[in-house]
Short mmCIF file of C-alpha atoms and ligand atoms in Angstrom, two decimals:
data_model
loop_
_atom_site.label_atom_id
_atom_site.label_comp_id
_atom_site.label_asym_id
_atom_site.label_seq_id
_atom_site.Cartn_x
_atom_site.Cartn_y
_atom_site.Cartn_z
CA UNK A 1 -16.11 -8.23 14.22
CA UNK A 2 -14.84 -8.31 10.19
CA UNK A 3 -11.40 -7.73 10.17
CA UNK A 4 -10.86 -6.85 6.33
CA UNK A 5 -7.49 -7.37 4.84
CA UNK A 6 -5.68 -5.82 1.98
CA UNK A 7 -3.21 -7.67 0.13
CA UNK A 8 -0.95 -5.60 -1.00
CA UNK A 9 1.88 -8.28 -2.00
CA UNK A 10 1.55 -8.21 -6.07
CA UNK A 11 2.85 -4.14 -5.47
CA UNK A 12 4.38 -3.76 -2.18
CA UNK A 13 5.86 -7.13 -2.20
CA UNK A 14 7.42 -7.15 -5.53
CA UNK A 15 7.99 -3.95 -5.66
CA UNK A 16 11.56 -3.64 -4.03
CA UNK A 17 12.39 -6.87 -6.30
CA UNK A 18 15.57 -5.72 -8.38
CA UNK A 19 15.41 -8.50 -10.91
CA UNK A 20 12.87 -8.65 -13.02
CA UNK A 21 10.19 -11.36 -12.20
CA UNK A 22 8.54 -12.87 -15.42
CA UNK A 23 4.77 -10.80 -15.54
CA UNK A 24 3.19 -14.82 -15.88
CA UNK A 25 4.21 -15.27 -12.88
CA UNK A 26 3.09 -12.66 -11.37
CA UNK A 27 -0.44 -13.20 -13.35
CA UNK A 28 -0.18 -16.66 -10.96
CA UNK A 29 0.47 -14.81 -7.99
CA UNK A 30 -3.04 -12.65 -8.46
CA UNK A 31 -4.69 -15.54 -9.21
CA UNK A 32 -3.90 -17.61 -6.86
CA UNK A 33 -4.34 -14.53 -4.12
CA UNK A 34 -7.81 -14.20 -5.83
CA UNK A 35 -8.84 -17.90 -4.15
CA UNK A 36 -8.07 -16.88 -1.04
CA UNK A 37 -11.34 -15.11 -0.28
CA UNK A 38 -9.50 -11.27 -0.08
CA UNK A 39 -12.05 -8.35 -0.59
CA UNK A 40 -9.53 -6.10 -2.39
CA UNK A 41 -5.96 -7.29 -4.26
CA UNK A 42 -2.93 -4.59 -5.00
CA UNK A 43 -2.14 -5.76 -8.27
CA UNK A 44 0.88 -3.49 -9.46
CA UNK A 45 1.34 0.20 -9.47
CA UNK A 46 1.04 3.03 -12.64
CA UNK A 47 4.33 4.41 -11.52
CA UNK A 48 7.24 5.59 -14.06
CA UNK A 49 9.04 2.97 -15.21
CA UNK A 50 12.00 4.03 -14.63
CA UNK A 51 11.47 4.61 -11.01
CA UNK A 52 10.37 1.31 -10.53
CA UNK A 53 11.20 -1.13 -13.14
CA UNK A 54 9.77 -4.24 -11.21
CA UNK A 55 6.07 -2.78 -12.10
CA UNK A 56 6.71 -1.81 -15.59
CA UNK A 57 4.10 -4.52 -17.20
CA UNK A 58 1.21 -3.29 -15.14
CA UNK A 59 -1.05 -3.13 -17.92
CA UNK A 60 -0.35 -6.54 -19.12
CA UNK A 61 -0.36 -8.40 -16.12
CA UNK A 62 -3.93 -6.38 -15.63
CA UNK A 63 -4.70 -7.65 -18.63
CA UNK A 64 -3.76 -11.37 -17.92
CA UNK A 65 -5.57 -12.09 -14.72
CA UNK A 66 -8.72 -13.79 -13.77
CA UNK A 67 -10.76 -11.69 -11.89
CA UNK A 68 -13.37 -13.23 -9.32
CA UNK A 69 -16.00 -11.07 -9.15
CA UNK A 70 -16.69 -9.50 -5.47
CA UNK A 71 -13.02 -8.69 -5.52
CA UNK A 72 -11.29 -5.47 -6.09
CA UNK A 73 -8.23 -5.32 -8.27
CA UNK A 74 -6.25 -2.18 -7.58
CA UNK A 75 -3.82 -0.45 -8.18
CA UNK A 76 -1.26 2.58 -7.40
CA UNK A 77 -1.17 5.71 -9.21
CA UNK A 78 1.15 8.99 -8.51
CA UNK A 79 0.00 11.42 -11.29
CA UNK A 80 -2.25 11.90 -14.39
CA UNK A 81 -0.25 9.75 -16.62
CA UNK A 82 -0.43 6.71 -14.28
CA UNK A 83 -4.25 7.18 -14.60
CA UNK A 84 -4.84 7.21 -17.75
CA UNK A 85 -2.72 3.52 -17.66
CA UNK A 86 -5.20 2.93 -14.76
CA UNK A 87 -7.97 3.66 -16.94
CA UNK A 88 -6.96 2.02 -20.11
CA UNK A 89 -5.85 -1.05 -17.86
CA UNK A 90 -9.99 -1.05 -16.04
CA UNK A 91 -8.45 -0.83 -12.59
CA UNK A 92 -11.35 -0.87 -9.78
CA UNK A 93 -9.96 1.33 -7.51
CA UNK A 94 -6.66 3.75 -7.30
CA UNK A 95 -4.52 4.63 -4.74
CA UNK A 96 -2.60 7.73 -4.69
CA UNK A 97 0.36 8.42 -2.28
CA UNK A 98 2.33 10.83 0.12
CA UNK A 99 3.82 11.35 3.27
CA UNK A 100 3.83 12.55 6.67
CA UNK A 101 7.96 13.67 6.00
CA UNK A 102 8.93 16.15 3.19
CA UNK A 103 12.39 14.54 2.62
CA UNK A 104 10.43 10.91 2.05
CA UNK A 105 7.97 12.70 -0.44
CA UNK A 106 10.80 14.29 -2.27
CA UNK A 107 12.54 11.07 -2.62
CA UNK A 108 9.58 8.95 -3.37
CA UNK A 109 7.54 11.14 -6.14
CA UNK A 110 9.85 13.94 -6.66
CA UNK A 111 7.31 16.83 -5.11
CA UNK A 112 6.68 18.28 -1.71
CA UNK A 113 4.00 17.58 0.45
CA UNK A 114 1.93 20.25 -1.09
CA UNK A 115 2.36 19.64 -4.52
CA UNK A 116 1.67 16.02 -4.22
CA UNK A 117 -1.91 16.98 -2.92
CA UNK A 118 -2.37 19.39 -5.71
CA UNK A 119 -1.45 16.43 -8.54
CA UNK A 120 -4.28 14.04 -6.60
CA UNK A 121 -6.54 16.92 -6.75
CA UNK A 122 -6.03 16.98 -10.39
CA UNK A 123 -6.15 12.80 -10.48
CA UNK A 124 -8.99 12.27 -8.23
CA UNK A 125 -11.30 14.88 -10.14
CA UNK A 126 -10.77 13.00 -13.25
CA UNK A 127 -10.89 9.94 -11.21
CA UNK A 128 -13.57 7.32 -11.86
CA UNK A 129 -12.95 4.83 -9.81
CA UNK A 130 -13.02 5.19 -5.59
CA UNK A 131 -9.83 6.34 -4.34
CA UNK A 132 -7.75 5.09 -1.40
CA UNK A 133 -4.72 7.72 -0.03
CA UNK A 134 -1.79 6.46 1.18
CA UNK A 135 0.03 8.49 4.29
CA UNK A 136 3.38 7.50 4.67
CA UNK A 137 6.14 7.76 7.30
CA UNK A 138 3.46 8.01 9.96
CA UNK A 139 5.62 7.53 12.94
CA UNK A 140 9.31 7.40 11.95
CA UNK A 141 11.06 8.62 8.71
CA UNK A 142 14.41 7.23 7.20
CA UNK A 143 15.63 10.43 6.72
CA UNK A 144 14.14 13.04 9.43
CA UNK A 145 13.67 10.31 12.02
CA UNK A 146 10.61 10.27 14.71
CA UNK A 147 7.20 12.59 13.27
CA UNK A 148 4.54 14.19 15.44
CA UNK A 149 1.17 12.80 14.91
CA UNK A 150 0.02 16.18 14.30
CA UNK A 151 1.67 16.08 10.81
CA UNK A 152 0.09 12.95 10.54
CA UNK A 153 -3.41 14.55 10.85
CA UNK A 154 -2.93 17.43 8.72
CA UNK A 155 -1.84 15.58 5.79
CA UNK A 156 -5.08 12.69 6.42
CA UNK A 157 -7.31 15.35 6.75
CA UNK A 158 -5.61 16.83 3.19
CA UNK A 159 -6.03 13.89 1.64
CA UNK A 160 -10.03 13.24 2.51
CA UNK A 161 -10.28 17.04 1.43
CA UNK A 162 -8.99 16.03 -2.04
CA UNK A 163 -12.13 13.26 -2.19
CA UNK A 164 -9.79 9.97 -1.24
CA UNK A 165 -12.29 7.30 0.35
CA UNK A 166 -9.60 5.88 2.47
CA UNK A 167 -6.53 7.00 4.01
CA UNK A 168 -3.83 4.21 4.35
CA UNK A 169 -1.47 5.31 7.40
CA UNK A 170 1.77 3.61 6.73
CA UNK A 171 4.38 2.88 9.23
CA UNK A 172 7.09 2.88 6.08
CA UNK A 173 10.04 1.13 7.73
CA UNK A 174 8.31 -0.89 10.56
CA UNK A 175 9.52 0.80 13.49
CA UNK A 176 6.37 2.12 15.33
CA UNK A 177 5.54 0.48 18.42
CA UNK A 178 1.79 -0.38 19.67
CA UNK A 179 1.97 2.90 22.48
CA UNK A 180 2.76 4.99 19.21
CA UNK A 181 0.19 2.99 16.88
CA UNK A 182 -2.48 3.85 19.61
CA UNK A 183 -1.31 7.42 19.83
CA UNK A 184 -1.44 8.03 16.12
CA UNK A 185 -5.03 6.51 16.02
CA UNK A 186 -6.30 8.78 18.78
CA UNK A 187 -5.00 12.06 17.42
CA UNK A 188 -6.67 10.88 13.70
CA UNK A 189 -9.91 10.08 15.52
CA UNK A 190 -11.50 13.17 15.13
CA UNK A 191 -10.64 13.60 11.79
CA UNK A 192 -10.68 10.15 9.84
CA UNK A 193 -13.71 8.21 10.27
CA UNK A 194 -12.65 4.84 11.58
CA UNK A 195 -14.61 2.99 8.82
CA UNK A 196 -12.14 4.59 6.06
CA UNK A 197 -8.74 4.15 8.32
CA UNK A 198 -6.94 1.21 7.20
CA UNK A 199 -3.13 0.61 8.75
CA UNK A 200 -0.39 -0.55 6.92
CA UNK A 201 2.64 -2.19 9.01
CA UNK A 202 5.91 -3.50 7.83
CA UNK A 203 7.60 -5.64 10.29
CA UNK A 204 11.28 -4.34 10.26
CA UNK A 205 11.10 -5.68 14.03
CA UNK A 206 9.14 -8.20 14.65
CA UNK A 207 6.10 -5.66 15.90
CA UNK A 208 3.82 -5.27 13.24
CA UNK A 209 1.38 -8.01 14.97
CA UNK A 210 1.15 -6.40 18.00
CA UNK A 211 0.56 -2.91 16.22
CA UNK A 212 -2.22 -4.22 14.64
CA UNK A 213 -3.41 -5.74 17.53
CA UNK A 214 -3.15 -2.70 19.77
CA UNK A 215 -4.92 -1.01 16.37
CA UNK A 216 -7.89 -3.33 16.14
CA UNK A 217 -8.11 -2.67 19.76
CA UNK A 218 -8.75 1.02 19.09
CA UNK A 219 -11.14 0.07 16.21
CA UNK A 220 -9.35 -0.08 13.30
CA UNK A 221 -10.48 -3.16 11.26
CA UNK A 222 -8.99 -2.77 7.69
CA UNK A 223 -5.22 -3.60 7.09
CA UNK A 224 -2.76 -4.31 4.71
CA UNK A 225 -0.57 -6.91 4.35
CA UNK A 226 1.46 -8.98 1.78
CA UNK A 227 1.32 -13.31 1.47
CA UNK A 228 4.39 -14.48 2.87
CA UNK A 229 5.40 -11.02 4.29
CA UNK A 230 7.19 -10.27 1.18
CA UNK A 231 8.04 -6.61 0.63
CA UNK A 232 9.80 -2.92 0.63
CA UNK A 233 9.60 0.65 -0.53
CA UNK A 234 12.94 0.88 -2.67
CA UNK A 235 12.93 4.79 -1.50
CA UNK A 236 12.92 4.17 2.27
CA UNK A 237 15.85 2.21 3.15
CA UNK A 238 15.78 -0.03 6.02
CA UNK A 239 11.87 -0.78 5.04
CA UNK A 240 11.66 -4.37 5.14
CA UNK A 241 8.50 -6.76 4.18
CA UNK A 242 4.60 -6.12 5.01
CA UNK A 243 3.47 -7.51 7.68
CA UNK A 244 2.47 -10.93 6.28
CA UNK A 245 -0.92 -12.09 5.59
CA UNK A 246 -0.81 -15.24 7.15
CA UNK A 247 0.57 -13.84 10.68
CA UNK A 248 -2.56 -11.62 10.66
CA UNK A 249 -4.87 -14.73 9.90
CA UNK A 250 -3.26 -16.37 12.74
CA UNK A 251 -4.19 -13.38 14.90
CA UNK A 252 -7.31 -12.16 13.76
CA UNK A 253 -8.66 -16.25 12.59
CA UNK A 254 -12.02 -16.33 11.07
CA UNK A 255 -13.12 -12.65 11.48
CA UNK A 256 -11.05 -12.48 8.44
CA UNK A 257 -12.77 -14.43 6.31
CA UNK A 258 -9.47 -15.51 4.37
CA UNK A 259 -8.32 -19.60 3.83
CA UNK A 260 -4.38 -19.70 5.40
CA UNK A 261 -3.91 -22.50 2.59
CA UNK A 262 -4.59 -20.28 0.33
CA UNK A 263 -2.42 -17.60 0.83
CA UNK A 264 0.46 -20.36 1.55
CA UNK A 265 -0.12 -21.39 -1.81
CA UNK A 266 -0.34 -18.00 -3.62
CA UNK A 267 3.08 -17.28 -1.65
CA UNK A 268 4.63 -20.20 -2.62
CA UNK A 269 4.66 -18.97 -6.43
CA UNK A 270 6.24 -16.28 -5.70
CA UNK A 271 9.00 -17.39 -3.29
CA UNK A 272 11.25 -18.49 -5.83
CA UNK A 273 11.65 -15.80 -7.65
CA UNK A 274 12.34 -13.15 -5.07
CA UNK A 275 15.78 -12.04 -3.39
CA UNK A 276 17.59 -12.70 -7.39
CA UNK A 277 20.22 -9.84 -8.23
P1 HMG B 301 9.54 12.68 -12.01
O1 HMG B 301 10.84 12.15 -12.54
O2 HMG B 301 9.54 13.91 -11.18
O3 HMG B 301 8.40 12.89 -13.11
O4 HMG B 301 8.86 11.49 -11.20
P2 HMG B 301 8.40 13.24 -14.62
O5 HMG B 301 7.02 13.70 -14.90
O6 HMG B 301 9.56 14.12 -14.96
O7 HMG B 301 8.58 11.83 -15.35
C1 HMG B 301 9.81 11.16 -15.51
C2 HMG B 301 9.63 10.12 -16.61
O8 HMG B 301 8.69 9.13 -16.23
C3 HMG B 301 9.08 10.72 -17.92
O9 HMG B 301 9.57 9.91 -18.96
C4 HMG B 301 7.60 10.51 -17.80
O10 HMG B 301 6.94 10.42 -19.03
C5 HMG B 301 7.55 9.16 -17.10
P3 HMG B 301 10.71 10.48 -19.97
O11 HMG B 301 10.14 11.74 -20.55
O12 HMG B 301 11.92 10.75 -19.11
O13 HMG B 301 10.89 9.36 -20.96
N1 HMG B 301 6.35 9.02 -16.26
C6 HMG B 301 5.53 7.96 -16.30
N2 HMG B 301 5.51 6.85 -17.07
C7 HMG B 301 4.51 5.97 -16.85
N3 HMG B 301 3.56 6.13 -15.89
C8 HMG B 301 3.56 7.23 -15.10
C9 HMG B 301 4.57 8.20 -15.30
N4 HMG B 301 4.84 9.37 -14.69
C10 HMG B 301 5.93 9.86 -15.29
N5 HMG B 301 2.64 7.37 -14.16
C11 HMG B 301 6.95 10.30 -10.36
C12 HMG B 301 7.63 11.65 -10.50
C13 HMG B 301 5.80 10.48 -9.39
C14 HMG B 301 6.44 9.87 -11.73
C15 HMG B 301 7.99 9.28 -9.83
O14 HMG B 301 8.60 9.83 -8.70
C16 HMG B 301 7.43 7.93 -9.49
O15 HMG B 301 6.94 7.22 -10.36
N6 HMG B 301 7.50 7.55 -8.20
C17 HMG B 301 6.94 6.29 -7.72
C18 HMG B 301 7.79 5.73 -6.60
C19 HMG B 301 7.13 4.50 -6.04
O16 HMG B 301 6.39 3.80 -6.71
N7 HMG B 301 7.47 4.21 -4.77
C20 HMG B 301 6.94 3.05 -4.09
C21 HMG B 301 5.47 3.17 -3.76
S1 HMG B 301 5.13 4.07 -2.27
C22 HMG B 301 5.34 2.89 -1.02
O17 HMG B 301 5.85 1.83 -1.26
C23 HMG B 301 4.79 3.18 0.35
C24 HMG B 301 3.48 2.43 0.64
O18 HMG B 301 3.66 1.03 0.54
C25 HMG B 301 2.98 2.78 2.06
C26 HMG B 301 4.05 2.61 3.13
O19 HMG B 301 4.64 1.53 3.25
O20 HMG B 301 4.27 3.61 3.83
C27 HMG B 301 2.38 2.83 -0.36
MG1 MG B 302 4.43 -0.24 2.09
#
């Protein structure tokens, strides 16, 4: 079994970051994340600026990196403007994102569910580079508290309507457990192919291992994660870190095809700079 990981730390790890990290270090960051041997690399999101200053220099730091060829450099996108900066930038792939919860859309990109699906239809059409769709609030919400897989479903299957390649199902502030990981899985069976599921845990407590576990168990093999477990959404509070990269190459060893130095290195870059006011 290939067990293909996602790093997602460049975005969701810095992300949440309120001061400002310099963009060459975050230029070292990708780079040294692109000798670790990762398929596909998160770089920074096409966001507005003012919604999350962190990622403001997207463009340059695209600009700045080395890229290893074999690798995709991605990147997130919410609306038409953040794809033409995808576009100008020569991002390989986009992600666009919702949720399972109205309040957490509302907070996060300012639209309903509805209306977010309508903007990717708009993005992806013009799109041309694959697109991945990002489902968040999957299990439990900040602000409406526990959702029904059901919701879950309808919005994957909305989002594979719209054309995205992938759906990412996100458990946004790391409080699924494996029974509800499993659950979630089974009800999207019959609707995502298992080849274009990834999961993406944060590990508010301590069980985004075993959700991944009880995941890969089920099938899944692609998943997200961040070097060093950094990470956050600033719109969900509670959400703590990813699940980190090395605590899935401890679980999953070789099948990921990943070197744990590696990542300890590319995390160590960042380290210093994170938790500043
Ligand atoms: P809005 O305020 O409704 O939109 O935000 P707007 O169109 O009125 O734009 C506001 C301003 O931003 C305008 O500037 C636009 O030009 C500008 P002004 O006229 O005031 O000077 N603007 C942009 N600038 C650059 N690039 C753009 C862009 N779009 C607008 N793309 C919007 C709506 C979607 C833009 C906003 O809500 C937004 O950017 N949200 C992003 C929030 C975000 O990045 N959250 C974190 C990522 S999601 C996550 O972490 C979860 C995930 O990890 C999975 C999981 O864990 O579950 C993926
Ligand atoms: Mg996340």
């Amino acid at each position: 079994m290939t067990i293909r990981i996602v790093e997602v730390g460049p975005r969701d790890g810095l992300q949440n970051e309120k001061a400002i990290i310099p963009t060459d270090v975050k230029v070292a960051f990708v780079d040294a994340l692109s000798r670790c041997g990762f398929a596909e690399i998160e770089v920074s999101s096409f966001v507005s600026p003012k919604w999350v200053p962190q990622l403001a220099d997207a463009t340059e730091v695209f600009a700045r990196i080395t890229r290893r060829p074999g690798t995709v450099y991605s990147a997130l996108v919410p609306n038409a403007a953040g794809l033409a900066r995808a576009a100008e930038a020569g991002v390989d792939k986009i992600a666009v994102f919702t949720a399972a919860s109205e309040t957490f859309t509302r907070r996060n990109i300012n639209a309903t569910i509805a209306e977010s699906i309508e903007r990717f239809r708009e993005v992806i059409a013009r799109a041309t580079v694959p697109v991945r769709g990002y489902l968040s609030t999957a299990f439990h919400c900040p602000y409406e508290g526990p959702i029904a897989p059901d919701a879950v479903v309808r919005v994957a299957q909305r989002l594979l309507d719209v054309g995205c390649l992938e759906v990412s199902i996100g458990d946004t502030i790391g409080k699924a457990t494996p029974d509800e990981v499993e659950d979630v899985c089974s009800a999207l069976a019959p609707v995502v192919p298992i080849d274009r599921l990834a999961m993406h845990f944060h590990d508010t407590f301590g069980r985004a291992v075993a959700n991944a576990e009880r995941a890969a168990a089920v099938g899944v093999t692609t998943f997200d994660s961040s070097a060093g477990g950094i990470g956050g959404c600033p719109y969900a509070p509670g959400a703590s870190g990813n699940v980190s990269t090395q605590a899935l190459i401890e679980r999953f060893g070789a099948a990921t095809g990943l070197d744990r130095a590696a990542v300890d290195r590319a995390a160590a870059i960042v380290q210093p700079w994170l938790g500043g006011a």
